[in-house]
């Protein structure tokens, strides 16, 4: 499928958010997918992930997660310096700022003629941000790829954003993908997340645990990348979103 790519600026209350938009070519409208990156922002690796999902029939909207300060407009390198800069960017961003940016991007998506149903997804810290995007009643389905910090609430500048405690605010469908060898989300942390979801009444959440999957196994750069598991995760997410889109389309009739 041929794709069209643009960079747009999304206005937020205290900043402007540089955002990539990737969609199928043509004049149609497709489900809109808010896709959060990992701490490295709009790298070519993240954009390849966005293209792969767009080719499944989505308008994929990928905002920078650090639109304030020195990392605005910066795609970080996958090295120690880039990792530290990404962590510093996270620690400088409050949950309130992440939430404000989310509302701004969803407002933008809702106003686009090439977007129908709203979905969300994200990797690593972006998986946690996608989880919080699911609190918005406009988001029909969400996929969190190896989300960090859900078990203890750690997000950016906040030691406890209380995300898991708000799981009952999620009214759309939810899918979470874990890797069994992820040191950031080990077995105990996964158990905490699942228990919190079930306690909130989300006992129909779709859970995937990929044997041997390391943290960031879907990032197509570096030794952690697992192409076979990545293929499974992308296919599962696309199928999950397609089913959710059919459900919401029928419900809207």
PDB file of C-alpha atoms in Angstrom:
ATOM      1  CA  UNK A   1       0.000   0.000   0.000  1.00  0.00           C
ATOM      2  CA  UNK A   2       1.302   3.462  -0.908  1.00  0.00           C
ATOM      3  CA  UNK A   3       1.493   5.926   1.942  1.00  0.00           C
ATOM      4  CA  UNK A   4       1.476   9.687   2.355  1.00  0.00           C
ATOM      5  CA  UNK A   5       3.629  11.272   5.068  1.00  0.00           C
ATOM      6  CA  UNK A   6       3.408  14.765   6.518  1.00  0.00           C
ATOM      7  CA  UNK A   7       4.791  16.673   9.467  1.00  0.00           C
ATOM      8  CA  UNK A   8       2.196  18.876  11.162  1.00  0.00           C
ATOM      9  CA  UNK A   9       2.267  21.143  14.186  1.00  0.00           C
ATOM     10  CA  UNK A  10      -0.415  20.486  16.790  1.00  0.00           C
ATOM     11  CA  UNK A  11      -1.133  23.433  19.104  1.00  0.00           C
ATOM     12  CA  UNK A  12      -1.294  22.661  22.817  1.00  0.00           C
ATOM     13  CA  UNK A  13      -1.963  25.084  25.693  1.00  0.00           C
ATOM     14  CA  UNK A  14       1.719  25.730  26.471  1.00  0.00           C
ATOM     15  CA  UNK A  15       3.613  24.413  23.440  1.00  0.00           C
ATOM     16  CA  UNK A  16       3.442  23.218  19.858  1.00  0.00           C
ATOM     17  CA  UNK A  17       3.779  19.505  19.184  1.00  0.00           C
ATOM     18  CA  UNK A  18       5.734  18.361  16.138  1.00  0.00           C
ATOM     19  CA  UNK A  19       3.779  15.400  14.819  1.00  0.00           C
ATOM     20  CA  UNK A  20       4.212  12.922  11.982  1.00  0.00           C
ATOM     21  CA  UNK A  21       1.069  11.835  10.129  1.00  0.00           C
ATOM     22  CA  UNK A  22       1.291   8.734   7.941  1.00  0.00           C
ATOM     23  CA  UNK A  23      -1.729   7.394   6.092  1.00  0.00           C
ATOM     24  CA  UNK A  24      -2.736   5.394   3.036  1.00  0.00           C
ATOM     25  CA  UNK A  25      -2.646   7.344  -0.206  1.00  0.00           C
ATOM     26  CA  UNK A  26      -5.994   8.478  -1.575  1.00  0.00           C
ATOM     27  CA  UNK A  27      -8.954  10.568  -0.552  1.00  0.00           C
ATOM     28  CA  UNK A  28     -10.537   8.169   1.934  1.00  0.00           C
ATOM     29  CA  UNK A  29     -10.801   8.218   5.715  1.00  0.00           C
ATOM     30  CA  UNK A  30      -9.344   5.578   7.997  1.00  0.00           C
ATOM     31  CA  UNK A  31      -9.322   4.806  11.703  1.00  0.00           C
ATOM     32  CA  UNK A  32      -6.932   7.193  13.400  1.00  0.00           C
ATOM     33  CA  UNK A  33      -4.148   5.714  15.513  1.00  0.00           C
ATOM     34  CA  UNK A  34      -2.408   7.919  18.062  1.00  0.00           C
ATOM     35  CA  UNK A  35       0.996   6.222  18.280  1.00  0.00           C
ATOM     36  CA  UNK A  36       3.388   7.068  21.093  1.00  0.00           C
ATOM     37  CA  UNK A  37       7.101   6.452  20.633  1.00  0.00           C
ATOM     38  CA  UNK A  38       9.647   5.295  23.161  1.00  0.00           C
ATOM     39  CA  UNK A  39      11.977   7.819  24.844  1.00  0.00           C
ATOM     40  CA  UNK A  40      13.928   8.376  21.609  1.00  0.00           C
ATOM     41  CA  UNK A  41      11.060  10.272  19.889  1.00  0.00           C
ATOM     42  CA  UNK A  42      10.568  10.397  16.095  1.00  0.00           C
ATOM     43  CA  UNK A  43      13.440   8.170  15.023  1.00  0.00           C
ATOM     44  CA  UNK A  44      13.422   6.384  11.698  1.00  0.00           C
ATOM     45  CA  UNK A  45      12.820   3.177  13.623  1.00  0.00           C
ATOM     46  CA  UNK A  46       9.654   4.630  15.185  1.00  0.00           C
ATOM     47  CA  UNK A  47       8.548   5.970  11.819  1.00  0.00           C
ATOM     48  CA  UNK A  48       9.014   2.524  10.268  1.00  0.00           C
ATOM     49  CA  UNK A  49       6.686   1.165  12.940  1.00  0.00           C
ATOM     50  CA  UNK A  50       4.191   3.885  12.067  1.00  0.00           C
ATOM     51  CA  UNK A  51       4.439   3.084   8.362  1.00  0.00           C
ATOM     52  CA  UNK A  52       3.868  -0.580   9.029  1.00  0.00           C
ATOM     53  CA  UNK A  53       0.685   0.180  10.941  1.00  0.00           C
ATOM     54  CA  UNK A  54      -0.478   2.776   8.415  1.00  0.00           C
ATOM     55  CA  UNK A  55      -0.149   0.145   5.682  1.00  0.00           C
ATOM     56  CA  UNK A  56      -2.765  -1.886   7.571  1.00  0.00           C
ATOM     57  CA  UNK A  57      -5.263   0.887   6.861  1.00  0.00           C
ATOM     58  CA  UNK A  58      -4.810   3.531   9.544  1.00  0.00           C
ATOM     59  CA  UNK A  59      -4.081   7.234   9.698  1.00  0.00           C
ATOM     60  CA  UNK A  60      -1.197   7.049  12.148  1.00  0.00           C
ATOM     61  CA  UNK A  61      -0.464  10.194  14.142  1.00  0.00           C
ATOM     62  CA  UNK A  62       2.900  10.186  15.954  1.00  0.00           C
ATOM     63  CA  UNK A  63       3.549  13.166  18.248  1.00  0.00           C
ATOM     64  CA  UNK A  64       6.811  14.040  19.902  1.00  0.00           C
ATOM     65  CA  UNK A  65       6.513  13.178  23.567  1.00  0.00           C
ATOM     66  CA  UNK A  66       8.916  15.980  24.611  1.00  0.00           C
ATOM     67  CA  UNK A  67       7.606  19.071  22.781  1.00  0.00           C
ATOM     68  CA  UNK A  68       8.993  21.457  25.416  1.00  0.00           C
ATOM     69  CA  UNK A  69      12.601  22.369  26.063  1.00  0.00           C
ATOM     70  CA  UNK A  70      15.774  21.232  24.324  1.00  0.00           C
ATOM     71  CA  UNK A  71      14.399  17.930  22.975  1.00  0.00           C
ATOM     72  CA  UNK A  72      11.642  19.548  20.901  1.00  0.00           C
ATOM     73  CA  UNK A  73      12.314  18.617  17.282  1.00  0.00           C
ATOM     74  CA  UNK A  74      15.072  16.145  18.221  1.00  0.00           C
ATOM     75  CA  UNK A  75      15.211  12.462  17.280  1.00  0.00           C
ATOM     76  CA  UNK A  76      17.637  10.851  19.704  1.00  0.00           C
ATOM     77  CA  UNK A  77      20.346   8.363  18.850  1.00  0.00           C
ATOM     78  CA  UNK A  78      20.199   4.792  20.164  1.00  0.00           C
ATOM     79  CA  UNK A  79      23.321   5.166  22.277  1.00  0.00           C
ATOM     80  CA  UNK A  80      24.094   5.936  25.908  1.00  0.00           C
ATOM     81  CA  UNK A  81      23.919   9.682  25.355  1.00  0.00           C
ATOM     82  CA  UNK A  82      20.595   9.402  23.548  1.00  0.00           C
ATOM     83  CA  UNK A  83      19.189   7.138  26.245  1.00  0.00           C
ATOM     84  CA  UNK A  84      20.223   9.551  28.991  1.00  0.00           C
ATOM     85  CA  UNK A  85      18.764  12.510  27.097  1.00  0.00           C
ATOM     86  CA  UNK A  86      15.489  10.616  26.663  1.00  0.00           C
ATOM     87  CA  UNK A  87      15.345   9.739  30.344  1.00  0.00           C
ATOM     88  CA  UNK A  88      16.107  13.365  31.243  1.00  0.00           C
ATOM     89  CA  UNK A  89      13.291  14.464  28.948  1.00  0.00           C
ATOM     90  CA  UNK A  90      10.909  12.103  30.698  1.00  0.00           C
ATOM     91  CA  UNK A  91      11.963  13.272  34.146  1.00  0.00           C
ATOM     92  CA  UNK A  92      11.344  16.882  33.087  1.00  0.00           C
ATOM     93  CA  UNK A  93       7.772  16.174  31.922  1.00  0.00           C
ATOM     94  CA  UNK A  94       4.866  15.923  34.338  1.00  0.00           C
ATOM     95  CA  UNK A  95       1.858  13.666  33.984  1.00  0.00           C
ATOM     96  CA  UNK A  96      -0.287  16.788  33.647  1.00  0.00           C
ATOM     97  CA  UNK A  97       1.787  17.865  30.638  1.00  0.00           C
ATOM     98  CA  UNK A  98       1.590  14.418  29.038  1.00  0.00           C
ATOM     99  CA  UNK A  99      -2.188  14.462  29.559  1.00  0.00           C
ATOM    100  CA  UNK A 100      -2.555  17.975  28.151  1.00  0.00           C
ATOM    101  CA  UNK A 101      -0.586  16.993  25.046  1.00  0.00           C
ATOM    102  CA  UNK A 102      -2.760  13.913  24.590  1.00  0.00           C
ATOM    103  CA  UNK A 103      -5.945  15.975  24.607  1.00  0.00           C
ATOM    104  CA  UNK A 104      -4.444  18.358  22.050  1.00  0.00           C
ATOM    105  CA  UNK A 105      -3.451  15.537  19.683  1.00  0.00           C
ATOM    106  CA  UNK A 106      -6.790  13.738  20.004  1.00  0.00           C
ATOM    107  CA  UNK A 107      -8.585  17.037  19.340  1.00  0.00           C
ATOM    108  CA  UNK A 108      -6.478  17.426  16.200  1.00  0.00           C
ATOM    109  CA  UNK A 109      -7.249  13.888  15.089  1.00  0.00           C
ATOM    110  CA  UNK A 110     -10.959  14.308  15.732  1.00  0.00           C
ATOM    111  CA  UNK A 111     -10.947  17.338  13.453  1.00  0.00           C
ATOM    112  CA  UNK A 112      -9.216  15.607  10.541  1.00  0.00           C
ATOM    113  CA  UNK A 113     -11.253  14.592   7.508  1.00  0.00           C
ATOM    114  CA  UNK A 114      -9.070  11.492   7.004  1.00  0.00           C
ATOM    115  CA  UNK A 115      -9.797  10.039  10.456  1.00  0.00           C
ATOM    116  CA  UNK A 116     -12.789   8.014  11.617  1.00  0.00           C
ATOM    117  CA  UNK A 117     -12.590   5.958  14.829  1.00  0.00           C
ATOM    118  CA  UNK A 118      -9.881   6.937  17.336  1.00  0.00           C
ATOM    119  CA  UNK A 119      -7.375   4.376  18.623  1.00  0.00           C
ATOM    120  CA  UNK A 120      -4.156   4.613  20.648  1.00  0.00           C
ATOM    121  CA  UNK A 121      -0.955   2.591  20.957  1.00  0.00           C
ATOM    122  CA  UNK A 122       2.564   3.053  22.229  1.00  0.00           C
ATOM    123  CA  UNK A 123       5.911   1.487  23.056  1.00  0.00           C
ATOM    124  CA  UNK A 124       7.677   1.487  26.446  1.00  0.00           C
ATOM    125  CA  UNK A 125       6.906   4.855  28.093  1.00  0.00           C
ATOM    126  CA  UNK A 126       4.626   5.329  25.112  1.00  0.00           C
ATOM    127  CA  UNK A 127       2.750   2.210  26.176  1.00  0.00           C
ATOM    128  CA  UNK A 128       2.054   3.894  29.516  1.00  0.00           C
ATOM    129  CA  UNK A 129       0.960   7.059  27.702  1.00  0.00           C
ATOM    130  CA  UNK A 130      -1.326   4.983  25.479  1.00  0.00           C
ATOM    131  CA  UNK A 131      -2.855   3.433  28.611  1.00  0.00           C
ATOM    132  CA  UNK A 132      -3.683   6.928  29.839  1.00  0.00           C
ATOM    133  CA  UNK A 133      -5.045   7.840  26.405  1.00  0.00           C
ATOM    134  CA  UNK A 134      -7.579   5.058  26.939  1.00  0.00           C
ATOM    135  CA  UNK A 135      -9.121   7.169  29.726  1.00  0.00           C
ATOM    136  CA  UNK A 136     -10.500   9.449  26.996  1.00  0.00           C
ATOM    137  CA  UNK A 137     -13.985   8.257  26.077  1.00  0.00           C
ATOM    138  CA  UNK A 138     -13.256   9.046  22.424  1.00  0.00           C
ATOM    139  CA  UNK A 139     -10.625   6.280  22.230  1.00  0.00           C
ATOM    140  CA  UNK A 140     -12.318   3.068  21.119  1.00  0.00           C
ATOM    141  CA  UNK A 141      -9.366   0.692  21.561  1.00  0.00           C
ATOM    142  CA  UNK A 142      -5.794   0.787  22.843  1.00  0.00           C
ATOM    143  CA  UNK A 143      -2.710  -1.405  22.503  1.00  0.00           C
ATOM    144  CA  UNK A 144       0.145  -1.017  25.000  1.00  0.00           C
ATOM    145  CA  UNK A 145       3.418  -2.580  23.863  1.00  0.00           C
ATOM    146  CA  UNK A 146       5.557  -3.475  26.927  1.00  0.00           C
ATOM    147  CA  UNK A 147       4.369  -0.426  28.916  1.00  0.00           C
ATOM    148  CA  UNK A 148       6.721   0.733  31.649  1.00  0.00           C
ATOM    149  CA  UNK A 149       5.689   2.083  35.037  1.00  0.00           C
ATOM    150  CA  UNK A 150       2.110   0.838  35.095  1.00  0.00           C
ATOM    151  CA  UNK A 151       2.760  -1.433  38.049  1.00  0.00           C
ATOM    152  CA  UNK A 152       3.956   1.393  40.314  1.00  0.00           C
ATOM    153  CA  UNK A 153       2.669   4.490  38.524  1.00  0.00           C
ATOM    154  CA  UNK A 154       6.108   5.858  37.617  1.00  0.00           C
ATOM    155  CA  UNK A 155       5.731   8.264  34.695  1.00  0.00           C
ATOM    156  CA  UNK A 156       8.054  11.098  33.784  1.00  0.00           C
ATOM    157  CA  UNK A 157       8.519  13.554  36.637  1.00  0.00           C
ATOM    158  CA  UNK A 158       5.936  11.817  38.813  1.00  0.00           C
ATOM    159  CA  UNK A 159       6.780   8.900  41.074  1.00  0.00           C
ATOM    160  CA  UNK A 160       3.166   7.749  40.921  1.00  0.00           C
ATOM    161  CA  UNK A 161       0.824   8.998  38.227  1.00  0.00           C
ATOM    162  CA  UNK A 162      -1.926   6.700  39.531  1.00  0.00           C
ATOM    163  CA  UNK A 163      -2.544   5.241  36.087  1.00  0.00           C
ATOM    164  CA  UNK A 164      -3.434   1.700  37.109  1.00  0.00           C
ATOM    165  CA  UNK A 165      -5.728   3.025  39.845  1.00  0.00           C
ATOM    166  CA  UNK A 166      -7.729   4.728  37.065  1.00  0.00           C
ATOM    167  CA  UNK A 167      -8.189   1.556  35.011  1.00  0.00           C
ATOM    168  CA  UNK A 168     -11.946   1.673  35.595  1.00  0.00           C
ATOM    169  CA  UNK A 169     -11.975   4.875  33.487  1.00  0.00           C
ATOM    170  CA  UNK A 170     -11.161   2.777  30.413  1.00  0.00           C
ATOM    171  CA  UNK A 171     -14.331   2.075  28.449  1.00  0.00           C
ATOM    172  CA  UNK A 172     -12.839   1.007  25.111  1.00  0.00           C
ATOM    173  CA  UNK A 173     -11.096  -2.266  24.341  1.00  0.00           C
ATOM    174  CA  UNK A 174      -7.601  -2.857  25.718  1.00  0.00           C
ATOM    175  CA  UNK A 175      -4.718  -5.092  24.634  1.00  0.00           C
ATOM    176  CA  UNK A 176      -1.324  -5.326  26.360  1.00  0.00           C
ATOM    177  CA  UNK A 177       1.790  -6.985  24.930  1.00  0.00           C
ATOM    178  CA  UNK A 178       4.557  -8.150  27.271  1.00  0.00           C
ATOM    179  CA  UNK A 179       7.911  -9.836  26.674  1.00  0.00           C
ATOM    180  CA  UNK A 180       8.787 -12.593  29.119  1.00  0.00           C
ATOM    181  CA  UNK A 181      12.407 -11.394  29.406  1.00  0.00           C
ATOM    182  CA  UNK A 182      11.655  -7.701  29.930  1.00  0.00           C
ATOM    183  CA  UNK A 183      13.552  -6.504  33.035  1.00  0.00           C
ATOM    184  CA  UNK A 184      11.429  -3.333  33.178  1.00  0.00           C
ATOM    185  CA  UNK A 185       8.212  -5.363  33.389  1.00  0.00           C
ATOM    186  CA  UNK A 186       9.186  -8.643  35.081  1.00  0.00           C
ATOM    187  CA  UNK A 187       6.710 -11.329  36.141  1.00  0.00           C
ATOM    188  CA  UNK A 188       5.847  -9.645  39.428  1.00  0.00           C
ATOM    189  CA  UNK A 189       5.131  -6.342  37.701  1.00  0.00           C
ATOM    190  CA  UNK A 190       2.979  -8.077  35.098  1.00  0.00           C
ATOM    191  CA  UNK A 191       1.016  -9.727  37.889  1.00  0.00           C
ATOM    192  CA  UNK A 192       0.430  -6.336  39.524  1.00  0.00           C
ATOM    193  CA  UNK A 193      -0.853  -4.887  36.255  1.00  0.00           C
ATOM    194  CA  UNK A 194      -3.172  -7.800  35.541  1.00  0.00           C
ATOM    195  CA  UNK A 195      -4.489  -7.853  39.113  1.00  0.00           C
ATOM    196  CA  UNK A 196      -5.162  -4.110  38.944  1.00  0.00           C
ATOM    197  CA  UNK A 197      -7.020  -4.446  35.661  1.00  0.00           C
ATOM    198  CA  UNK A 198      -9.136  -7.331  36.905  1.00  0.00           C
ATOM    199  CA  UNK A 199      -9.904  -5.495  40.157  1.00  0.00           C
ATOM    200  CA  UNK A 200     -11.165  -2.572  38.074  1.00  0.00           C
ATOM    201  CA  UNK A 201     -13.513  -4.870  36.191  1.00  0.00           C
ATOM    202  CA  UNK A 202     -11.396  -5.118  33.029  1.00  0.00           C
ATOM    203  CA  UNK A 203     -11.377  -8.901  33.054  1.00  0.00           C
ATOM    204  CA  UNK A 204     -11.779  -9.102  29.271  1.00  0.00           C
ATOM    205  CA  UNK A 205      -8.513  -7.296  28.461  1.00  0.00           C
ATOM    206  CA  UNK A 206      -6.523  -9.063  25.723  1.00  0.00           C
ATOM    207  CA  UNK A 207      -3.105 -10.089  27.070  1.00  0.00           C
ATOM    208  CA  UNK A 208      -0.106 -11.322  25.070  1.00  0.00           C
ATOM    209  CA  UNK A 209       3.077 -12.652  26.670  1.00  0.00           C
ATOM    210  CA  UNK A 210       5.763 -13.459  24.128  1.00  0.00           C
ATOM    211  CA  UNK A 211       8.276 -16.043  25.275  1.00  0.00           C
ATOM    212  CA  UNK A 212      11.834 -14.737  25.054  1.00  0.00           C
ATOM    213  CA  UNK A 213      10.764 -11.193  24.229  1.00  0.00           C
ATOM    214  CA  UNK A 214      13.117  -8.588  25.691  1.00  0.00           C
ATOM    215  CA  UNK A 215      12.294  -4.981  26.377  1.00  0.00           C
ATOM    216  CA  UNK A 216      11.894  -3.091  23.076  1.00  0.00           C
ATOM    217  CA  UNK A 217      11.845  -6.325  21.062  1.00  0.00           C
ATOM    218  CA  UNK A 218       9.821  -4.484  18.394  1.00  0.00           C
ATOM    219  CA  UNK A 219      12.461  -1.777  17.865  1.00  0.00           C
ATOM    220  CA  UNK A 220      14.145  -2.841  14.630  1.00  0.00           C
ATOM    221  CA  UNK A 221      17.593  -1.628  15.697  1.00  0.00           C
ATOM    222  CA  UNK A 222      19.881  -3.416  18.128  1.00  0.00           C
ATOM    223  CA  UNK A 223      20.357  -6.862  19.586  1.00  0.00           C
ATOM    224  CA  UNK A 224      16.984  -6.961  21.362  1.00  0.00           C
ATOM    225  CA  UNK A 225      14.996  -6.898  18.144  1.00  0.00           C
ATOM    226  CA  UNK A 226      13.040 -10.084  17.455  1.00  0.00           C
ATOM    227  CA  UNK A 227      11.570  -9.961  13.932  1.00  0.00           C
ATOM    228  CA  UNK A 228       9.326 -12.995  14.390  1.00  0.00           C
ATOM    229  CA  UNK A 229       7.808 -11.723  17.635  1.00  0.00           C
ATOM    230  CA  UNK A 230       7.449  -8.265  16.092  1.00  0.00           C
ATOM    231  CA  UNK A 231       5.477  -9.729  13.202  1.00  0.00           C
ATOM    232  CA  UNK A 232       3.163 -11.460  15.671  1.00  0.00           C
ATOM    233  CA  UNK A 233       2.680  -8.297  17.694  1.00  0.00           C
ATOM    234  CA  UNK A 234       1.933  -6.094  14.687  1.00  0.00           C
ATOM    235  CA  UNK A 235      -0.481  -8.646  13.218  1.00  0.00           C
ATOM    236  CA  UNK A 236      -2.249  -9.079  16.556  1.00  0.00           C
ATOM    237  CA  UNK A 237      -2.583  -5.322  17.031  1.00  0.00           C
ATOM    238  CA  UNK A 238      -3.913  -4.778  13.508  1.00  0.00           C
ATOM    239  CA  UNK A 239      -6.470  -7.560  13.975  1.00  0.00           C
ATOM    240  CA  UNK A 240      -7.461  -6.190  17.384  1.00  0.00           C
ATOM    241  CA  UNK A 241      -8.017  -2.682  16.013  1.00  0.00           C
ATOM    242  CA  UNK A 242      -9.893  -3.965  12.964  1.00  0.00           C
ATOM    243  CA  UNK A 243     -12.304  -5.887  15.205  1.00  0.00           C
ATOM    244  CA  UNK A 244     -12.793  -2.833  17.416  1.00  0.00           C
ATOM    245  CA  UNK A 245     -13.458  -0.657  14.363  1.00  0.00           C
ATOM    246  CA  UNK A 246     -16.109  -3.073  13.103  1.00  0.00           C
ATOM    247  CA  UNK A 247     -17.762  -3.101  16.527  1.00  0.00           C
ATOM    248  CA  UNK A 248     -17.855   0.675  16.851  1.00  0.00           C
ATOM    249  CA  UNK A 249     -18.987   1.137  13.265  1.00  0.00           C
ATOM    250  CA  UNK A 250     -21.939  -1.170  13.852  1.00  0.00           C
ATOM    251  CA  UNK A 251     -22.735   0.463  17.199  1.00  0.00           C
ATOM    252  CA  UNK A 252     -22.846   3.883  15.527  1.00  0.00           C
ATOM    253  CA  UNK A 253     -25.512   2.821  13.037  1.00  0.00           C
TER     254      UNK A 253
END
